[in-house]
Coordinates of C-alpha atoms and ligand atoms in Angstrom, one line a residue:
M1 CA 0.0 0.0 0.0
N2 CA 1.1 3.5 -0.8
A3 CA 1.5 6.4 1.6
D4 CA -1.7 7.8 -0.1
G5 CA -3.5 4.5 0.5
R6 CA -3.3 3.4 -3.1
T7 CA -2.3 -0.1 -3.9
R8 CA 1.1 -0.4 -5.7
L9 CA 1.4 -2.1 -9.0
N10 CA 3.2 -5.2 -7.7
Q11 CA 0.6 -5.7 -5.0
T12 CA -2.4 -5.7 -7.3
P13 CA -4.3 -9.0 -7.9
E14 CA -3.5 -8.8 -11.6
W15 CA 0.2 -8.7 -10.9
T16 CA 0.0 -11.5 -8.4
A17 CA -2.0 -13.6 -10.8
L18 CA 0.7 -13.1 -13.5
A19 CA 3.5 -14.1 -11.0
K20 CA 1.5 -17.3 -10.1
H21 CA 0.9 -18.0 -13.8
R22 CA 4.6 -17.6 -14.5
E23 CA 5.3 -20.3 -11.8
E24 CA 2.9 -22.6 -13.5
L25 CA 4.6 -22.2 -16.9
V26 CA 8.1 -23.0 -15.6
G27 CA 9.4 -25.8 -17.8
A28 CA 6.9 -25.2 -20.6
H29 CA 8.6 -25.3 -24.0
L30 CA 7.6 -23.7 -27.2
R31 CA 7.9 -27.1 -28.8
D32 CA 5.1 -28.3 -26.5
L33 CA 3.0 -25.2 -27.0
F34 CA 3.1 -25.7 -30.7
A35 CA 2.4 -29.4 -30.4
A36 CA -0.6 -28.7 -28.3
D37 CA -2.0 -26.1 -30.7
P38 CA -1.2 -26.7 -34.4
G39 CA -3.1 -23.5 -35.3
R40 CA -0.8 -21.4 -33.2
G41 CA 1.6 -20.3 -36.0
A42 CA -1.2 -18.7 -38.0
G43 CA -3.4 -17.9 -35.0
Y44 CA -1.0 -15.9 -32.9
T45 CA -0.7 -13.1 -35.5
L46 CA -2.1 -9.6 -35.9
Q47 CA -2.1 -7.1 -38.7
V48 CA -1.7 -3.4 -38.4
G49 CA -1.6 -1.4 -41.6
D50 CA 1.1 -3.1 -43.7
L51 CA 2.7 -4.9 -40.8
H52 CA 2.1 -8.5 -40.2
V53 CA 3.0 -9.2 -36.6
D54 CA 3.6 -12.8 -35.5
Y55 CA 3.9 -13.5 -31.8
S56 CA 3.5 -17.2 -31.9
K57 CA 7.1 -17.8 -30.8
H58 CA 6.5 -16.2 -27.4
L59 CA 6.4 -18.0 -24.1
V60 CA 2.7 -17.3 -23.7
T61 CA -0.6 -19.0 -23.8
D62 CA -4.1 -17.6 -24.1
D63 CA -4.2 -17.4 -20.4
T64 CA -1.0 -15.4 -20.3
L65 CA -2.3 -12.9 -22.8
R66 CA -5.6 -12.6 -20.9
L67 CA -3.8 -11.9 -17.6
L68 CA -1.6 -9.4 -19.3
R69 CA -4.6 -7.6 -20.7
E70 CA -6.1 -7.6 -17.2
L71 CA -3.0 -5.9 -15.9
A72 CA -3.4 -3.3 -18.7
A73 CA -7.0 -2.7 -17.7
A74 CA -6.2 -2.5 -14.0
T75 CA -3.5 0.1 -14.7
D76 CA -5.9 2.0 -17.0
V77 CA -3.5 2.0 -20.0
F78 CA -6.4 3.0 -22.4
G79 CA -7.5 5.8 -20.0
L80 CA -4.0 7.3 -20.1
R81 CA -3.9 6.8 -23.9
D82 CA -7.2 8.7 -24.3
A83 CA -5.9 11.5 -22.1
M84 CA -2.7 11.7 -24.3
F85 CA -4.8 11.9 -27.5
R86 CA -7.0 14.5 -25.9
G87 CA -4.1 16.7 -25.2
E88 CA -4.1 16.5 -21.4
K89 CA -0.9 17.3 -19.6
I90 CA 0.1 13.7 -18.9
N91 CA 3.8 14.7 -18.7
T92 CA 3.2 15.7 -15.1
T93 CA 6.8 16.5 -14.0
E94 CA 7.1 19.0 -16.9
D95 CA 3.4 20.0 -16.9
R96 CA 3.1 19.4 -20.6
A97 CA 0.8 17.7 -23.0
V98 CA 2.2 14.8 -25.0
L99 CA 0.9 15.3 -28.6
H100 CA 3.3 13.8 -31.1
T101 CA 0.1 12.2 -32.5
A102 CA -1.1 15.7 -33.5
L103 CA 2.0 16.0 -35.8
R104 CA 0.5 13.5 -38.1
A105 CA -3.2 14.3 -37.7
P106 CA -5.1 15.2 -40.8
R107 CA -5.7 18.8 -41.7
D108 CA -9.3 18.8 -40.5
A109 CA -8.6 17.2 -37.1
V110 CA -9.2 19.2 -34.0
I111 CA -6.8 18.6 -31.1
E112 CA -6.8 21.1 -28.3
V113 CA -4.1 22.2 -25.9
D114 CA -5.2 24.8 -23.3
G115 CA -8.3 25.3 -25.4
E116 CA -6.5 26.0 -28.7
N117 CA -6.7 23.7 -31.7
V118 CA -3.0 22.9 -32.6
V119 CA -3.7 21.2 -35.9
P120 CA -3.7 24.3 -38.1
A121 CA -0.3 25.4 -36.7
V122 CA 1.1 21.8 -37.4
H123 CA -0.1 22.0 -41.0
A124 CA 1.1 25.6 -41.4
V125 CA 4.6 24.5 -40.5
L126 CA 4.4 21.4 -42.7
D127 CA 3.4 23.7 -45.6
K128 CA 6.3 26.1 -44.9
M129 CA 8.7 23.1 -44.7
S130 CA 7.3 21.7 -48.0
D131 CA 7.8 25.1 -49.7
F132 CA 11.3 25.4 -48.4
A133 CA 12.2 21.8 -49.3
E134 CA 10.9 22.2 -52.8
R135 CA 13.0 25.4 -53.3
V136 CA 16.1 23.6 -52.1
R137 CA 15.4 20.5 -54.2
S138 CA 14.7 22.5 -57.3
G139 CA 17.6 24.9 -57.0
A140 CA 15.4 27.9 -56.5
W141 CA 17.0 28.4 -53.1
T142 CA 20.6 29.4 -53.6
G143 CA 23.5 30.1 -51.3
H144 CA 25.1 33.5 -50.7
T145 CA 27.2 33.4 -53.9
G146 CA 24.2 32.3 -56.0
K147 CA 25.3 28.6 -56.2
R148 CA 22.7 25.9 -55.9
I149 CA 22.6 24.0 -52.6
K150 CA 24.0 20.5 -53.0
N151 CA 24.8 19.6 -49.4
V152 CA 22.5 19.6 -46.4
I153 CA 24.0 19.2 -42.9
N154 CA 21.7 18.7 -40.0
V155 CA 23.3 19.8 -36.7
G156 CA 21.5 18.5 -33.7
I157 CA 21.8 15.8 -31.0
G158 CA 19.5 13.2 -29.4
G159 CA 16.0 13.6 -30.7
S160 CA 17.2 16.4 -32.9
D161 CA 19.5 14.0 -34.7
L162 CA 18.6 10.3 -34.2
G163 CA 15.2 10.5 -35.9
P164 CA 16.1 12.3 -39.1
A165 CA 19.5 10.5 -39.3
M166 CA 17.8 7.1 -38.9
A167 CA 14.9 7.9 -41.4
Y168 CA 17.4 9.2 -43.9
E169 CA 19.2 5.9 -43.9
V170 CA 15.9 3.9 -44.0
L171 CA 14.6 5.8 -46.9
R172 CA 17.9 6.3 -48.8
S173 CA 16.5 4.7 -51.9
F174 CA 13.8 7.3 -52.0
T175 CA 16.2 10.3 -51.6
D176 CA 17.5 12.7 -54.2
R177 CA 20.8 11.1 -54.9
D178 CA 22.3 14.4 -56.2
L179 CA 22.1 15.8 -52.7
T180 CA 24.6 15.0 -50.0
V181 CA 22.9 14.9 -46.6
R182 CA 24.9 14.5 -43.4
F183 CA 24.2 14.6 -39.7
V184 CA 26.5 16.2 -37.2
S185 CA 25.8 15.5 -33.5
N186 CA 28.9 14.9 -31.5
V187 CA 30.7 17.8 -29.7
D188 CA 33.9 16.0 -30.8
G189 CA 35.1 18.4 -33.5
A190 CA 36.0 15.4 -35.6
D191 CA 32.3 15.0 -36.4
L192 CA 31.9 18.4 -38.0
H193 CA 35.3 18.2 -39.6
E194 CA 34.6 15.0 -41.4
A195 CA 31.2 16.2 -42.4
T196 CA 32.5 19.4 -44.0
R197 CA 36.1 18.7 -45.1
D198 CA 35.2 17.8 -48.7
L199 CA 32.3 20.2 -49.2
D200 CA 32.0 23.6 -51.0
A201 CA 30.7 26.0 -48.4
A202 CA 28.9 27.9 -51.1
E203 CA 26.8 24.9 -51.8
T204 CA 26.1 23.9 -48.2
L205 CA 23.0 24.5 -46.1
F206 CA 23.2 23.9 -42.3
I207 CA 20.0 23.0 -40.5
I208 CA 20.4 23.7 -36.8
A209 CA 18.0 21.4 -35.0
S210 CA 17.4 22.0 -31.3
K211 CA 14.1 22.0 -29.5
T212 CA 15.5 24.2 -26.7
F213 CA 18.3 25.9 -28.8
T214 CA 20.4 25.8 -25.6
T215 CA 22.0 22.3 -26.0
I216 CA 25.7 22.9 -25.6
E217 CA 26.8 20.3 -28.3
T218 CA 24.5 21.7 -30.9
I219 CA 25.2 25.4 -30.2
T220 CA 28.9 24.7 -30.2
N221 CA 28.8 22.8 -33.5
A222 CA 26.5 25.4 -35.0
T223 CA 28.9 28.2 -34.0
S224 CA 31.8 26.3 -35.5
A225 CA 29.8 25.6 -38.7
R226 CA 29.1 29.3 -39.0
D227 CA 32.8 30.1 -38.5
W228 CA 33.7 27.5 -41.2
L229 CA 31.2 28.9 -43.6
L230 CA 32.1 32.5 -43.2
T231 CA 35.9 31.7 -43.4
E232 CA 35.4 29.5 -46.5
L233 CA 33.2 32.1 -48.3
K234 CA 35.3 35.0 -47.0
A235 CA 32.0 36.6 -46.3
G236 CA 30.4 38.6 -43.5
Q237 CA 27.4 37.8 -41.2
D238 CA 24.9 38.5 -44.0
A239 CA 25.9 35.2 -45.7
V240 CA 24.3 33.3 -42.7
A241 CA 20.7 33.9 -43.9
K242 CA 21.2 31.8 -47.0
H243 CA 23.1 29.0 -45.4
F244 CA 21.5 28.5 -41.9
V245 CA 18.0 27.6 -41.0
A246 CA 16.7 26.6 -37.5
L247 CA 14.3 24.0 -36.2
S248 CA 13.2 24.9 -32.7
T249 CA 10.6 25.9 -30.2
N250 CA 12.8 28.8 -29.0
A251 CA 12.5 31.8 -31.4
E252 CA 14.4 34.1 -29.0
K253 CA 17.5 32.0 -28.9
V254 CA 17.4 31.3 -32.6
A255 CA 17.4 35.1 -33.3
E256 CA 20.2 35.5 -30.7
F257 CA 22.3 33.0 -32.7
G258 CA 21.9 35.1 -35.8
I259 CA 19.4 33.1 -37.7
D260 CA 16.6 35.1 -39.2
P261 CA 13.3 34.0 -37.5
V262 CA 11.8 33.8 -41.0
N263 CA 14.1 30.9 -41.5
M264 CA 13.0 29.1 -38.4
F265 CA 10.6 26.2 -38.5
E266 CA 8.7 25.9 -35.4
F267 CA 7.5 23.1 -33.1
W268 CA 6.0 23.1 -29.7
D269 CA 6.7 22.1 -26.1
W270 CA 4.1 19.3 -26.3
V271 CA 6.5 17.5 -28.7
G272 CA 9.1 15.5 -26.8
G273 CA 12.6 15.5 -28.4
R274 CA 12.6 11.7 -29.0
Y275 CA 9.1 12.0 -30.5
S276 CA 9.9 14.8 -32.8
Y277 CA 11.3 13.7 -36.1
D278 CA 7.9 13.9 -37.8
S279 CA 7.8 17.6 -36.7
A280 CA 10.0 20.4 -38.2
I281 CA 12.9 18.3 -36.9
G282 CA 12.4 16.2 -40.0
L283 CA 13.3 19.0 -42.4
S284 CA 16.5 17.4 -43.6
L285 CA 14.6 14.2 -44.3
M286 CA 11.9 16.1 -46.2
I287 CA 14.5 17.8 -48.3
A288 CA 16.1 14.4 -49.1
I289 CA 12.9 12.5 -49.9
G290 CA 10.6 15.3 -50.9
P291 CA 7.4 16.6 -49.2
D292 CA 5.1 14.1 -50.8
R293 CA 7.0 11.1 -49.4
F294 CA 7.3 12.9 -46.0
R295 CA 3.5 13.2 -45.9
E296 CA 3.2 9.6 -46.9
M297 CA 5.4 8.7 -43.9
L298 CA 3.1 10.9 -41.7
G299 CA 0.2 8.9 -43.1
G300 CA 1.8 5.7 -41.9
F301 CA 2.3 7.2 -38.4
H302 CA -1.4 8.2 -38.3
L303 CA -2.6 4.8 -39.4
V304 CA -1.0 3.2 -36.4
D305 CA -2.1 6.1 -34.1
E306 CA -5.7 5.4 -35.1
H307 CA -5.2 1.6 -34.6
F308 CA -3.7 2.2 -31.1
R309 CA -6.5 4.6 -30.3
T310 CA -9.4 2.5 -31.4
A311 CA -8.5 -1.2 -31.7
P312 CA -9.8 -3.5 -28.9
A313 CA -7.3 -4.8 -26.5
E314 CA -7.3 -8.3 -28.1
S315 CA -6.1 -7.0 -31.5
N316 CA -4.2 -3.9 -30.4
V317 CA -0.6 -4.4 -31.6
P318 CA 1.2 -1.7 -29.5
L319 CA -0.6 -3.0 -26.5
L320 CA 0.4 -6.5 -27.2
M321 CA 4.0 -5.6 -27.8
G322 CA 4.2 -3.5 -24.6
L323 CA 2.6 -6.3 -22.6
L324 CA 4.9 -9.0 -24.0
G325 CA 7.9 -6.8 -22.9
I326 CA 6.4 -6.5 -19.4
W327 CA 6.0 -10.3 -19.3
Y328 CA 9.7 -10.8 -19.8
D329 CA 10.9 -7.8 -18.0
N330 CA 8.9 -8.2 -14.8
F331 CA 8.1 -11.9 -14.7
H332 CA 11.2 -13.5 -16.4
D333 CA 13.7 -11.0 -15.1
A334 CA 14.9 -10.2 -18.7
Q335 CA 17.2 -7.3 -18.7
S336 CA 17.4 -6.4 -22.3
H337 CA 15.4 -6.4 -25.5
A338 CA 17.0 -6.8 -29.0
V339 CA 15.6 -5.3 -32.1
L340 CA 17.1 -7.0 -35.1
P341 CA 16.1 -5.6 -38.5
Y342 CA 16.9 -7.7 -41.6
S343 CA 17.3 -4.7 -43.8
H344 CA 20.6 -2.9 -44.2
Y345 CA 18.5 0.3 -44.6
L346 CA 17.4 0.0 -41.0
S347 CA 21.0 0.1 -39.8
R348 CA 20.3 3.0 -37.4
F349 CA 16.8 1.9 -36.4
T350 CA 17.7 0.3 -33.1
A351 CA 20.0 3.3 -32.2
Y352 CA 16.9 5.5 -32.7
L353 CA 14.8 3.2 -30.6
Q354 CA 17.4 3.3 -27.8
Q355 CA 16.6 6.9 -27.1
L356 CA 12.9 6.4 -27.7
D357 CA 12.7 3.6 -25.2
M358 CA 15.5 4.1 -22.7
E359 CA 15.1 7.9 -22.3
S360 CA 11.4 7.3 -21.9
N361 CA 11.3 4.4 -19.6
G362 CA 14.6 4.5 -17.8
K363 CA 13.0 5.7 -14.6
H364 CA 13.2 4.4 -11.0
V365 CA 10.6 6.7 -9.5
A366 CA 6.8 6.3 -10.1
R367 CA 4.5 9.1 -11.0
D368 CA 3.6 9.4 -7.3
G369 CA 7.3 10.2 -6.6
Q370 CA 7.9 6.9 -4.8
E371 CA 10.6 4.4 -5.7
V372 CA 9.3 1.7 -8.0
E373 CA 9.5 -1.9 -6.7
W374 CA 9.5 -3.4 -10.1
Q375 CA 11.8 -3.4 -13.1
T376 CA 11.2 -0.7 -15.7
G377 CA 12.6 -0.1 -19.2
P378 CA 15.0 -2.7 -20.6
V379 CA 18.3 -2.1 -22.3
V380 CA 17.5 -1.9 -26.0
W381 CA 20.1 -3.0 -28.5
G382 CA 20.7 -4.7 -31.8
T383 CA 22.1 -4.2 -35.3
P384 CA 20.9 -5.5 -38.7
G385 CA 21.0 -9.2 -39.6
T386 CA 22.8 -11.0 -40.9
N387 CA 25.8 -9.2 -39.5
G388 CA 24.7 -9.7 -35.9
Q389 CA 24.6 -13.5 -36.5
H390 CA 28.3 -13.5 -36.8
A391 CA 28.9 -11.4 -33.8
Y392 CA 26.6 -11.8 -30.8
Y393 CA 23.8 -14.2 -31.7
Q394 CA 25.8 -17.0 -30.1
L395 CA 24.9 -15.4 -26.7
I396 CA 21.2 -15.2 -27.7
H397 CA 21.1 -18.8 -28.7
Q398 CA 23.2 -20.5 -26.1
G399 CA 24.1 -17.9 -23.4
T400 CA 22.6 -17.8 -19.9
K401 CA 20.5 -14.7 -20.5
L402 CA 16.9 -14.5 -21.8
I403 CA 16.9 -11.9 -24.6
P404 CA 13.5 -11.4 -26.2
A405 CA 14.0 -10.1 -29.7
D406 CA 12.0 -8.4 -32.5
F407 CA 12.9 -9.5 -36.0
I408 CA 11.8 -7.0 -38.7
G409 CA 11.9 -8.0 -42.3
F410 CA 10.5 -7.2 -45.8
A411 CA 9.2 -9.6 -48.5
R412 CA 10.6 -7.5 -51.3
P413 CA 14.0 -5.7 -51.6
V414 CA 14.0 -2.0 -52.4
A415 CA 13.3 -1.3 -56.0
D416 CA 16.6 0.2 -57.2
L417 CA 19.0 -2.7 -56.4
Q418 CA 20.7 -4.3 -59.4
P419 CA 19.0 -7.6 -60.5
G420 CA 21.9 -9.7 -59.1
L421 CA 21.6 -8.1 -55.7
I422 CA 17.8 -8.4 -55.7
A423 CA 18.4 -12.2 -56.0
Q424 CA 20.3 -12.1 -52.7
H425 CA 17.1 -11.1 -50.9
D426 CA 15.9 -14.6 -50.5
L427 CA 19.1 -15.6 -48.8
L428 CA 18.8 -12.6 -46.4
M429 CA 15.2 -13.7 -45.6
A430 CA 16.1 -17.4 -45.3
N431 CA 18.3 -16.3 -42.5
F432 CA 15.6 -14.1 -41.0
F433 CA 13.2 -17.1 -40.7
A434 CA 15.9 -19.6 -39.7
Q435 CA 17.0 -17.6 -36.8
T436 CA 13.6 -17.3 -35.1
Q437 CA 13.0 -21.0 -35.8
A438 CA 16.3 -21.9 -34.2
L439 CA 15.7 -19.6 -31.3
A440 CA 12.3 -21.0 -30.6
F441 CA 12.7 -24.7 -31.2
G442 CA 16.5 -25.3 -30.8
K443 CA 18.0 -28.7 -31.3
T444 CA 17.6 -31.4 -28.8
A445 CA 20.5 -33.6 -27.5
D446 CA 18.8 -36.6 -29.2
E447 CA 18.8 -34.7 -32.5
V448 CA 22.4 -33.9 -32.1
R449 CA 23.3 -37.6 -31.3
A450 CA 21.3 -38.8 -34.3
E451 CA 23.8 -36.8 -36.4
G452 CA 26.6 -38.9 -35.0
V453 CA 28.1 -36.2 -32.9
P454 CA 30.5 -37.7 -30.3
E455 CA 28.9 -37.7 -26.8
E456 CA 31.4 -35.2 -25.3
L457 CA 30.3 -32.6 -27.9
V458 CA 26.6 -33.2 -27.5
P459 CA 26.0 -30.6 -24.8
H460 CA 28.0 -28.0 -26.8
K461 CA 26.0 -28.6 -29.9
T462 CA 22.6 -28.8 -28.2
F463 CA 20.3 -25.7 -28.6
E464 CA 17.9 -25.4 -25.8
G465 CA 15.5 -23.2 -27.8
N466 CA 12.6 -21.5 -26.0
R467 CA 14.0 -18.0 -26.8
P468 CA 11.1 -15.7 -27.5
T469 CA 10.8 -13.5 -30.6
T470 CA 8.3 -11.4 -32.4
T471 CA 8.4 -11.4 -36.2
I472 CA 7.3 -8.2 -38.0
L473 CA 7.0 -8.7 -41.8
A474 CA 5.9 -6.2 -44.4
R475 CA 5.7 -6.4 -48.1
H476 CA 8.3 -3.7 -48.7
L477 CA 10.0 -0.7 -47.1
S478 CA 8.3 2.6 -47.8
P479 CA 7.9 5.9 -46.2
S480 CA 4.5 4.8 -44.9
V481 CA 5.9 1.6 -43.5
L482 CA 8.6 3.5 -41.7
G483 CA 6.0 5.7 -40.1
Q484 CA 4.0 2.7 -39.1
L485 CA 7.0 1.0 -37.5
V486 CA 8.0 4.1 -35.5
A487 CA 4.5 4.8 -34.3
L488 CA 4.3 1.1 -33.2
Y489 CA 7.3 1.4 -31.0
E490 CA 6.3 4.8 -29.7
H491 CA 3.0 3.4 -28.5
K492 CA 4.6 0.2 -27.2
V493 CA 6.9 2.4 -25.0
F494 CA 3.8 4.3 -23.9
V495 CA 2.0 1.1 -22.9
Q496 CA 4.9 0.0 -20.7
G497 CA 5.3 3.4 -19.1
A498 CA 1.6 3.4 -18.3
V499 CA 1.7 0.0 -16.7
W500 CA 4.8 0.8 -14.7
N501 CA 3.2 4.1 -13.6
I502 CA 6.2 6.2 -14.6
D503 CA 6.4 9.5 -16.6
S504 CA 7.7 8.3 -20.0
F505 CA 7.9 11.9 -21.2
D506 CA 10.5 13.6 -19.0
Q507 CA 14.3 13.0 -19.0
W508 CA 15.7 14.5 -15.8
G509 CA 18.3 11.8 -15.8
V510 CA 20.4 13.5 -18.4
E511 CA 20.6 16.8 -16.6
L512 CA 23.3 16.1 -13.9
G513 CA 25.9 15.1 -16.5
K514 CA 25.3 18.3 -18.4
V515 CA 25.7 20.4 -15.2
L516 CA 28.9 18.6 -14.1
A517 CA 30.4 18.9 -17.6
K518 CA 30.1 22.7 -17.3
R519 CA 31.8 22.5 -13.9
V520 CA 34.6 20.3 -15.1
E521 CA 35.4 22.1 -18.3
P522 CA 37.2 25.1 -16.7
A523 CA 39.5 22.7 -14.8
L524 CA 40.8 21.3 -18.1
T525 CA 42.4 24.5 -19.3
E526 CA 46.0 25.4 -18.9
G527 CA 46.9 26.8 -15.5
A528 CA 43.4 26.5 -14.1
K529 CA 43.0 25.4 -10.5
V530 CA 41.5 21.8 -10.3
E531 CA 39.1 22.3 -7.4
G532 CA 35.6 21.4 -6.5
L533 CA 36.0 17.9 -7.9
D534 CA 35.9 14.5 -6.1
E535 CA 39.2 12.8 -5.6
S536 CA 38.8 10.3 -8.5
T537 CA 37.8 12.9 -11.0
K538 CA 40.5 15.3 -9.8
A539 CA 43.2 12.7 -10.4
L540 CA 41.8 11.9 -13.9
V541 CA 41.7 15.6 -14.8
A542 CA 45.3 16.0 -13.6
K543 CA 46.3 13.0 -15.8
Y544 CA 44.5 14.4 -18.7
R545 CA 46.3 17.7 -18.4
E546 CA 49.6 16.0 -18.1
L547 CA 48.9 14.0 -21.3
R548 CA 47.6 17.0 -23.1
G549 CA 50.7 18.9 -22.1
R550 CA 49.0 21.5 -19.9
Ligands
F6P601 O1 19.4 14.2 -23.9 C1 18.5 15.1 -23.4 C2 17.8 15.8 -24.5 O2 17.0 16.8 -23.9 C3 16.9 14.9 -25.4 O3 15.7 14.6 -24.8 C4 16.8 15.7 -26.6 O4 16.3 15.0 -27.7 C5 18.2 16.2 -26.8 O5 18.6 16.5 -25.4 C6 18.4 17.4 -27.6 O6 17.7 18.5 -27.1 P1 17.5 19.8 -28.0 O7 16.6 19.4 -29.2 O8 16.8 20.8 -27.2 O9 18.8 20.3 -28.5

């Protein structure tokens, strides 16, 4: 019981019932679950938009799923969902609405924050972005010297980088291949150096992406980019207007930096950084793929939003994915979750999900301010198959840790591959299916012996199986499908945060490091006094200065 008399999550009957059910399932093997229900392979599937979601290879029965849905009902996941869609301030620690869903709402939708419909403003910005993107793509927007823009560099970090950088890679085959699009995020000067060293400044546009426009990495890189540009062009401050635009909620800081507010694309405090790449933050992506495809992507997001908002619990895919994660996280003590796309274009997808999931649900304090007594967000990790198979899959197959995994694949390769490379797609996908098969069903000792393997090697060659996976399969990769996938994970993260009773929309945990970095920096300079630091950090700073020759 809570101080305020409310029952805590892990004391609810629904939680207790799941814990008991988990005990009953100890020893159950996927081989047995499939043997008992031959229809399981086709039956344990759901469809949302273009995504076919197969959850048959999970350590669950109908009872498990029912009990998980009862937990969702008891924690009022759908109530919180409705409050989010209505624009209520469910981000309580920042007193903000959470309305990334409004970013992809149709023009005629009405979504109010503090009594004001935000949809017209969303579409006004989208229209302004479209106009600008078309001007850059067509060559109508030129640089200070009159040259056409050929290079676009997005300068931002976290949510102001990961989303557009990921989506640019995913949709590379839809991009204008004559444009060079790069992303600079790290305050390590090497990042900006490598991004600019082979470019003509006269043909380069910098997009400074920062919700707050105070993030030290971004402002430092933006300042250095401006210096580079003005030096290269041997131009004065007036050249900035043609080479710098800003994406931000903070018009004042943008103007202070020297970017004309006319060249600022706005978004709002009800868009979280990690939920923002479908806002103005997606401008670099829009320039790369064009406004129509960008809107197609928004349509994909909206489709899944509507599914999440309206589908009953039994067929609600984000709800299911969130609950399956809770099943492993809280009742099997799984510590991590792998997302393994079988598409080279999704090479940055999991990195993007890391911020989405871990910055959202990496919390140890519940909404009521009390310490949680249950596990919250998992470590999210993974890289594209088949590369991972030759690196860390060994541990997933035969290690001691339970690692639930999502496998994401496409029936058709992207259109512009050469014919010979298109033929490789079946080999890629054969691996995709084989991995989840091996993880689920393994290989018994008897099967190994039957192959004539010497007895001493049998334990080494036996695969226990029973490793749970979700398979997400779509016909092909498209802007809409990307939007669908991202919205699916956004809402999955929402479901988990709702059940765990944490605020998934703040990120106080990144603040301390920022403050301390500011405090440490002066101590690194020549002759400065190293004071106000703990003994360990003081010794490290002294070593650094010695090695740096200071
Ligand atoms: O890492 C903290 C954070 O605030 C993220 O949530 C955000 O995406 C990132 O920094 C960048 O912030 P901004 O867009 O304000 O520069």
